[in-house]
PDB file of C-alpha atoms in Angstrom:
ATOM      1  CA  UNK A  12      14.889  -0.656  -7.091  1.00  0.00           C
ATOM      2  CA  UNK A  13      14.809  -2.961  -3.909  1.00  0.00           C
ATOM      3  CA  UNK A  14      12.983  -1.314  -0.789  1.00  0.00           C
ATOM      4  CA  UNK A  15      11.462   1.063  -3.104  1.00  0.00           C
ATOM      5  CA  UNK A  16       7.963   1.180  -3.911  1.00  0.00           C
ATOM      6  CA  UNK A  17       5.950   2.445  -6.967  1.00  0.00           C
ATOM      7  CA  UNK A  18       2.245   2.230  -6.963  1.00  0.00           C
ATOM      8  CA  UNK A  19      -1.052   4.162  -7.723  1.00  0.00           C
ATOM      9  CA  UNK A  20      -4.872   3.937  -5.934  1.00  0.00           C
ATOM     10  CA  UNK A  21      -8.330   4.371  -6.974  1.00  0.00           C
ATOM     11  CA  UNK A  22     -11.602   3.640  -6.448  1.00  0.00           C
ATOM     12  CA  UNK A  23     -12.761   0.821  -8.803  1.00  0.00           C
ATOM     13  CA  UNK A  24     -16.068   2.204 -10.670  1.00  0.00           C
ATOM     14  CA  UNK A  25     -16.155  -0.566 -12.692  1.00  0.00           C
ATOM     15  CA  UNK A  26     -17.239  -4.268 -12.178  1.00  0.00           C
ATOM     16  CA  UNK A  27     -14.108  -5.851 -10.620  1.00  0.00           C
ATOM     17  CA  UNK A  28     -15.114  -9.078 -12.332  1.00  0.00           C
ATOM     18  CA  UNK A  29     -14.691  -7.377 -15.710  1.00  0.00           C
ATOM     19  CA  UNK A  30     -11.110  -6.049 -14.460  1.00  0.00           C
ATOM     20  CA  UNK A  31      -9.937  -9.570 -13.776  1.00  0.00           C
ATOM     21  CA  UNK A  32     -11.713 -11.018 -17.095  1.00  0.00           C
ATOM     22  CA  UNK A  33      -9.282  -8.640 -18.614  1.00  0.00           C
ATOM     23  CA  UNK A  34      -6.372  -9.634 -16.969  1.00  0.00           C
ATOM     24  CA  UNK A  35      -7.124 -13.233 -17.158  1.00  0.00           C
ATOM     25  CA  UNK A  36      -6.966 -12.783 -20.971  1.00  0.00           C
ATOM     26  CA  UNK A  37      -3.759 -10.702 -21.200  1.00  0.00           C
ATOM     27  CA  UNK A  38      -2.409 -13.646 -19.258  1.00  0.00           C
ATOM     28  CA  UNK A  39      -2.561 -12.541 -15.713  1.00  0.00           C
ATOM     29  CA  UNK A  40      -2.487 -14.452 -12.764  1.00  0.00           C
ATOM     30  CA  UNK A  41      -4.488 -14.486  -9.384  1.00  0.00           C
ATOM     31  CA  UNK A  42      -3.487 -14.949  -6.168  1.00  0.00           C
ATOM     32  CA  UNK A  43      -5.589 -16.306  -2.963  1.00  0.00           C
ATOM     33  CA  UNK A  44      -7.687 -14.113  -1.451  1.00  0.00           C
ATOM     34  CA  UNK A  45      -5.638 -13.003   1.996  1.00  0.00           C
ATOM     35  CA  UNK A  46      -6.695 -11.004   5.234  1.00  0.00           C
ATOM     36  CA  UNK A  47      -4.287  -8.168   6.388  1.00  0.00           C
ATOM     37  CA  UNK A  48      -4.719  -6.406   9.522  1.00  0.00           C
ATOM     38  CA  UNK A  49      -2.224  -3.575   9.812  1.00  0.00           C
ATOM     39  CA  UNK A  50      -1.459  -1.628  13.146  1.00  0.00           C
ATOM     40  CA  UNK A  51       0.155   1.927  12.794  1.00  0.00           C
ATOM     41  CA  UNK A  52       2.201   3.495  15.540  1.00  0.00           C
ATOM     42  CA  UNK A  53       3.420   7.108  15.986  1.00  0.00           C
ATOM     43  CA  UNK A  54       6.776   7.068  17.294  1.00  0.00           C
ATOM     44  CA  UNK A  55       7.704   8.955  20.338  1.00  0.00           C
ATOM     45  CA  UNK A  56      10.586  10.824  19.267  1.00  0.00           C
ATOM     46  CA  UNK A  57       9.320  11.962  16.123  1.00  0.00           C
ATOM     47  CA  UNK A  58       5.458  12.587  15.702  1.00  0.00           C
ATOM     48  CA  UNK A  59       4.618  11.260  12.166  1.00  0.00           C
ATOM     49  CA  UNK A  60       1.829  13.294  12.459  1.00  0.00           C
ATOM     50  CA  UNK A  61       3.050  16.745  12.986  1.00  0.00           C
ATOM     51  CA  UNK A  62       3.150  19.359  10.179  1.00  0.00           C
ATOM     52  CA  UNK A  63       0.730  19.654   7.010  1.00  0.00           C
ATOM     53  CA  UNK A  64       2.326  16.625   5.220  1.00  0.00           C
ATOM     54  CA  UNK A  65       2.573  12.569   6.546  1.00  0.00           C
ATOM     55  CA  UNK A  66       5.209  10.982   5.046  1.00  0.00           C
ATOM     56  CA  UNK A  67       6.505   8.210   6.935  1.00  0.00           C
ATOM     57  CA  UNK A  68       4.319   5.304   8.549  1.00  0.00           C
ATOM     58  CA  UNK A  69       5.381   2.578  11.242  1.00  0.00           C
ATOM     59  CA  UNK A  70       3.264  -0.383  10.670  1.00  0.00           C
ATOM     60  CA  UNK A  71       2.658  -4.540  12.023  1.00  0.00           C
ATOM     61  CA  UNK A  72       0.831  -6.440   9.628  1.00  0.00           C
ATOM     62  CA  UNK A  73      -0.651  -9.973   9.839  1.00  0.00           C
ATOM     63  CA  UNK A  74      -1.609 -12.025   7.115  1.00  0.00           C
ATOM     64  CA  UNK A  75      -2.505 -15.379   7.224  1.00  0.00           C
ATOM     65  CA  UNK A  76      -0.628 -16.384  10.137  1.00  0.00           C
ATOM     66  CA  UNK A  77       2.210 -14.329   9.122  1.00  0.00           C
ATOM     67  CA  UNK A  78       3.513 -10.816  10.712  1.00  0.00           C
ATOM     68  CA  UNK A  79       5.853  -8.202   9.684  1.00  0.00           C
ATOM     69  CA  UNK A  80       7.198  -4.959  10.765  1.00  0.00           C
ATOM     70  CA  UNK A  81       7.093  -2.621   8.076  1.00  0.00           C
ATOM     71  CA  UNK A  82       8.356   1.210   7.864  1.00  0.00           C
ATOM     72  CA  UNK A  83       7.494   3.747   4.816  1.00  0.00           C
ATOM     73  CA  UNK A  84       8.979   6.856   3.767  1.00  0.00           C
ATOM     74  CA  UNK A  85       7.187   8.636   1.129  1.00  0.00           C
ATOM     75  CA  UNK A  86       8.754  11.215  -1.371  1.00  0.00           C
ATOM     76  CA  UNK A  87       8.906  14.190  -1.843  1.00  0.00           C
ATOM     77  CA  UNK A  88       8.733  14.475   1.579  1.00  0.00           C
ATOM     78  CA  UNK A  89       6.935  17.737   1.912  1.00  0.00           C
ATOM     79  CA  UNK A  90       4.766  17.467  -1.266  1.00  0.00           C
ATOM     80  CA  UNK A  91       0.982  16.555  -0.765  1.00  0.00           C
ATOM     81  CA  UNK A  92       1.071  14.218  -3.670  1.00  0.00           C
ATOM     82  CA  UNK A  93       3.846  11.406  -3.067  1.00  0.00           C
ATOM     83  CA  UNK A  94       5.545   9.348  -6.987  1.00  0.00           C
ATOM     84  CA  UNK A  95       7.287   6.696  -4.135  1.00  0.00           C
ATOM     85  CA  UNK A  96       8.285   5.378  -1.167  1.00  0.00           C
ATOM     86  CA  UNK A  97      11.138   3.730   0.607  1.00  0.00           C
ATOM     87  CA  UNK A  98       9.936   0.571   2.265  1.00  0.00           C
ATOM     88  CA  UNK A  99      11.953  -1.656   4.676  1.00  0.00           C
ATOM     89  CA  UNK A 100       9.868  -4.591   5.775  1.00  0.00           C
ATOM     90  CA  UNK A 101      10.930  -7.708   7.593  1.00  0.00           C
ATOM     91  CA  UNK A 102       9.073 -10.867   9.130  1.00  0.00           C
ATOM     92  CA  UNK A 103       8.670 -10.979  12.826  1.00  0.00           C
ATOM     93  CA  UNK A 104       8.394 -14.589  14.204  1.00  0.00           C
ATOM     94  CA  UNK A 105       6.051 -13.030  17.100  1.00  0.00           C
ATOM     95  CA  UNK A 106       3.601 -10.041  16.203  1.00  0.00           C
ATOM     96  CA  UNK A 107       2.425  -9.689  19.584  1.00  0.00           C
ATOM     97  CA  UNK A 108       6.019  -9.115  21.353  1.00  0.00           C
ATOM     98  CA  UNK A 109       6.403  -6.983  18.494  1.00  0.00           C
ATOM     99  CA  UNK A 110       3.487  -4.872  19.925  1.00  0.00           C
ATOM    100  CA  UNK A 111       4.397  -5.258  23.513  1.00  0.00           C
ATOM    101  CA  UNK A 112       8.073  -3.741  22.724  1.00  0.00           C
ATOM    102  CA  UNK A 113       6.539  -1.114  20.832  1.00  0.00           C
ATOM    103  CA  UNK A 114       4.447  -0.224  23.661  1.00  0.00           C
ATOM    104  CA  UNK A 115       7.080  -0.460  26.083  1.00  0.00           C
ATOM    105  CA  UNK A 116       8.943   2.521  24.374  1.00  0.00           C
ATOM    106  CA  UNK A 117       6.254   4.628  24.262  1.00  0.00           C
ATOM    107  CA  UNK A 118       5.425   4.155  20.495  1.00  0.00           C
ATOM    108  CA  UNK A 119       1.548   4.753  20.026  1.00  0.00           C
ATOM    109  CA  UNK A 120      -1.341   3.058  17.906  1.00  0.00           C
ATOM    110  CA  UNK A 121      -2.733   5.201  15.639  1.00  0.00           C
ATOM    111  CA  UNK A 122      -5.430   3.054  14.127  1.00  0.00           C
ATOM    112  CA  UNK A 123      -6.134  -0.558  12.806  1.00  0.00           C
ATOM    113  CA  UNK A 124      -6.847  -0.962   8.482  1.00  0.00           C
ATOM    114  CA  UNK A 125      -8.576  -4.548   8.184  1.00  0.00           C
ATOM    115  CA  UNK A 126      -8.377  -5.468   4.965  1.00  0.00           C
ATOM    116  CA  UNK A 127      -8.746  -8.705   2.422  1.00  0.00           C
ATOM    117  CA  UNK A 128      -6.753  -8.166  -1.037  1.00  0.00           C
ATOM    118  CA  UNK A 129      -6.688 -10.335  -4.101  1.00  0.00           C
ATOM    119  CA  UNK A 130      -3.682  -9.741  -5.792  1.00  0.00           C
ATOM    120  CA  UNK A 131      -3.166 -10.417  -9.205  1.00  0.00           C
ATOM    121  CA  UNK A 132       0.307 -10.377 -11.365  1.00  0.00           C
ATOM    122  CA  UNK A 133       0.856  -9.147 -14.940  1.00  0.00           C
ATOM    123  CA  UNK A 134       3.607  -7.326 -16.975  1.00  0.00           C
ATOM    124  CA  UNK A 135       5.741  -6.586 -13.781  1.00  0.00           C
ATOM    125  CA  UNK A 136       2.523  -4.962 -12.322  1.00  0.00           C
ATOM    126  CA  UNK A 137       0.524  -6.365  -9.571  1.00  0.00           C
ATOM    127  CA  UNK A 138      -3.161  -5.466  -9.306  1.00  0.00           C
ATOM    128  CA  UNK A 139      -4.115  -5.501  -5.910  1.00  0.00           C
ATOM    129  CA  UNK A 140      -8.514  -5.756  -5.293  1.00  0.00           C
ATOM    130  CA  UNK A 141      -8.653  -4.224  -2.074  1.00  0.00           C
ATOM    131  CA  UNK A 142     -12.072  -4.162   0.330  1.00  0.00           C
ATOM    132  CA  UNK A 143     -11.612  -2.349   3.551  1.00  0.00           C
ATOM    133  CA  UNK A 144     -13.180  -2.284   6.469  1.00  0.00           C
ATOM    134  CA  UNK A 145     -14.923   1.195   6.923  1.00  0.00           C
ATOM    135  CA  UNK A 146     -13.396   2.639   3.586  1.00  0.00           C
ATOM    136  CA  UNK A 147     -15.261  -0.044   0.406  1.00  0.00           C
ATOM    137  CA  UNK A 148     -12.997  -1.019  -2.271  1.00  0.00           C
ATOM    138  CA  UNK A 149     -10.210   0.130  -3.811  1.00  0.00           C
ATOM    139  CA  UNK A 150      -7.561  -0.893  -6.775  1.00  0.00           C
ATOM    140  CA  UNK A 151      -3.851  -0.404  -6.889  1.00  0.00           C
ATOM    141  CA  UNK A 152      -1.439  -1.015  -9.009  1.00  0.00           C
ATOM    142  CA  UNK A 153       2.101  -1.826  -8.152  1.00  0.00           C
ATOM    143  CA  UNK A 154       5.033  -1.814 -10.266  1.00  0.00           C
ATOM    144  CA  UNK A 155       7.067  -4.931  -9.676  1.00  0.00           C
ATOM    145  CA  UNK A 156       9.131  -5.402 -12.536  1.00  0.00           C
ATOM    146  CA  UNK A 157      12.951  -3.723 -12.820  1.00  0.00           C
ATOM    147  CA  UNK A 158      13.398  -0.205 -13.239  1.00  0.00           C
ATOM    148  CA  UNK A 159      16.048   2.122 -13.388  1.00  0.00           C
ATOM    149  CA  UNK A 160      14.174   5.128 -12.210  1.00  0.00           C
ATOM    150  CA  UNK A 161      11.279   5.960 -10.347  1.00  0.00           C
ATOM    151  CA  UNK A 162       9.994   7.844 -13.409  1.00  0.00           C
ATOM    152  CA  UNK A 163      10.451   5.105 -15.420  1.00  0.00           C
ATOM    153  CA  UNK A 164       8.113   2.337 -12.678  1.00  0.00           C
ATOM    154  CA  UNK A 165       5.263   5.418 -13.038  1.00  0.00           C
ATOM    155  CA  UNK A 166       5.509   5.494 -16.574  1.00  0.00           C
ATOM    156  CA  UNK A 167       5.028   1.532 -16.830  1.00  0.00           C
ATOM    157  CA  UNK A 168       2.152   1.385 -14.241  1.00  0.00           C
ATOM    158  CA  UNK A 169       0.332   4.595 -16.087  1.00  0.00           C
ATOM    159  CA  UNK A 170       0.829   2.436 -19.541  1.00  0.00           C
ATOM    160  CA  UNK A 171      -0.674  -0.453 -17.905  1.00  0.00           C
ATOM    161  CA  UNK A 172      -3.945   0.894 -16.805  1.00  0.00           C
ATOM    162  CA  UNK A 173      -4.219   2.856 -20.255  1.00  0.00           C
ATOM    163  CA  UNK A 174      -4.565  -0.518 -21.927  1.00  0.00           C
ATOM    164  CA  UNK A 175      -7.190  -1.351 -19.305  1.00  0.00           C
ATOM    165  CA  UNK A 176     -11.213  -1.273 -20.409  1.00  0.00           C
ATOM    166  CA  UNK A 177     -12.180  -0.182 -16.902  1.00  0.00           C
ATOM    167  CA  UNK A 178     -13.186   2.698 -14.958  1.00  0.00           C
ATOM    168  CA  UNK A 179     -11.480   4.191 -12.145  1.00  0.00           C
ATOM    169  CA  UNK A 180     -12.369   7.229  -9.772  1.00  0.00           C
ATOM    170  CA  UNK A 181     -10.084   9.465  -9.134  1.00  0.00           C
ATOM    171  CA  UNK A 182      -6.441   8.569  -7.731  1.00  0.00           C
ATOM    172  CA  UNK A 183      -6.163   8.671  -4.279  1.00  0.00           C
ATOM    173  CA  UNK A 184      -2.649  10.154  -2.948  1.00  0.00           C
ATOM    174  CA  UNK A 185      -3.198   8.638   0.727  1.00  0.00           C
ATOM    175  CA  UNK A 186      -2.608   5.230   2.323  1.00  0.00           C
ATOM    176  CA  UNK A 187      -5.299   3.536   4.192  1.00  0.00           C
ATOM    177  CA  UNK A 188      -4.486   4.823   7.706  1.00  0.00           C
ATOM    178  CA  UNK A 189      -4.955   8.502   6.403  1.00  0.00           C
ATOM    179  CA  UNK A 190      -8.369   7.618   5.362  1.00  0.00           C
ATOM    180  CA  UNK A 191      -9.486   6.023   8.586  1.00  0.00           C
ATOM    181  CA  UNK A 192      -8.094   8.837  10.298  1.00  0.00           C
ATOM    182  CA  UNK A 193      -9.759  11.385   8.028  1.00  0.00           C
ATOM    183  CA  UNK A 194      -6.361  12.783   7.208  1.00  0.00           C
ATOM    184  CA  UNK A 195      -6.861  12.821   3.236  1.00  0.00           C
TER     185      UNK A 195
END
């Protein structure tokens, strides 16, 4: 399932130490603590923010020295509550040129998510500890692994955090930009 993406989002209401003493004993794996700051753009010939549902999102990210140009669409399109996304990222050698071009044809920041994420793997799910600027701390949980179906990615992820000792607010159906833009 390459450029698709399966993952769920909560608020972590438990300890996040006692998440990743959990995961360290089913074998997981952390990675290093990274800084992402993400800029969104609405395109100019095709408002991503028109109509009662946002489903597609235009993004730069840079991590660690590292940028990318990144571009979701989330399905069902017109359904409030999204099981997936198509996702078509690619490393840019030059963020800010990146920006400049964008603003040259009239594409337009939306808003800035600043973000550090620890990201831990296990069972073809990555657990991603996520502190926002503005927003606190969220979880997600990514599905990684190989799947035929969509369906099937859901199924694995839901699995996963049933086995978890933890608890978790409720899931959150919007990405970061629609909560700093008060648009979930």
């Amino acid at each position: 399932m390459k450029y698709t993406e399966v993952e769920q989002k909560f608020k972590l209401l438990s300890d996040p130490q006692e998440l990743k003493d959990q995961l360290i004993a089913r074998g997981g794996k952390a990675g290093r603590p990274t800084r992402q700051v993400d800029h969104y753009y609405n395109a100019p010939h095709k408002d991503f923010l028109s109509g009662d549902v946002i489903s597609e999102w235009l993004r730069i990210r840079i991590e660690d020295g590292i940028s990318s140009l990144n571009f979701k669409r989330w399905y069902p399109l017109e359904e409030k509550i999204k099981t997936h996304c198509d996702e078509f990222e690619s490393t840019v050698s030059d963020a800010t040129a990146v920006q400049h071009i964008l603003d040259s044809l009239d594409f337009t920041k939306l808003t800035t998510v600043d973000k550090t994420r620890e990201e831990w793997f296990i069972d073809s799910i990555a657990v991603a500890f996520d502190s926002v600027g503005d927003l606190g701390d969220f979880i997600e949980f990514e599905y990684k692994g190989e799947a035929e179906t969509v369906e099937e990615a859901t199924e694995k992820i839901e699995s996963f955090i049933a086995g978890l000792d933890i608890k978790l607010g409720d899931r959150i159906h919007a990405g970061y930009p629609h909560l700093t833009l008060g648009l979930a």
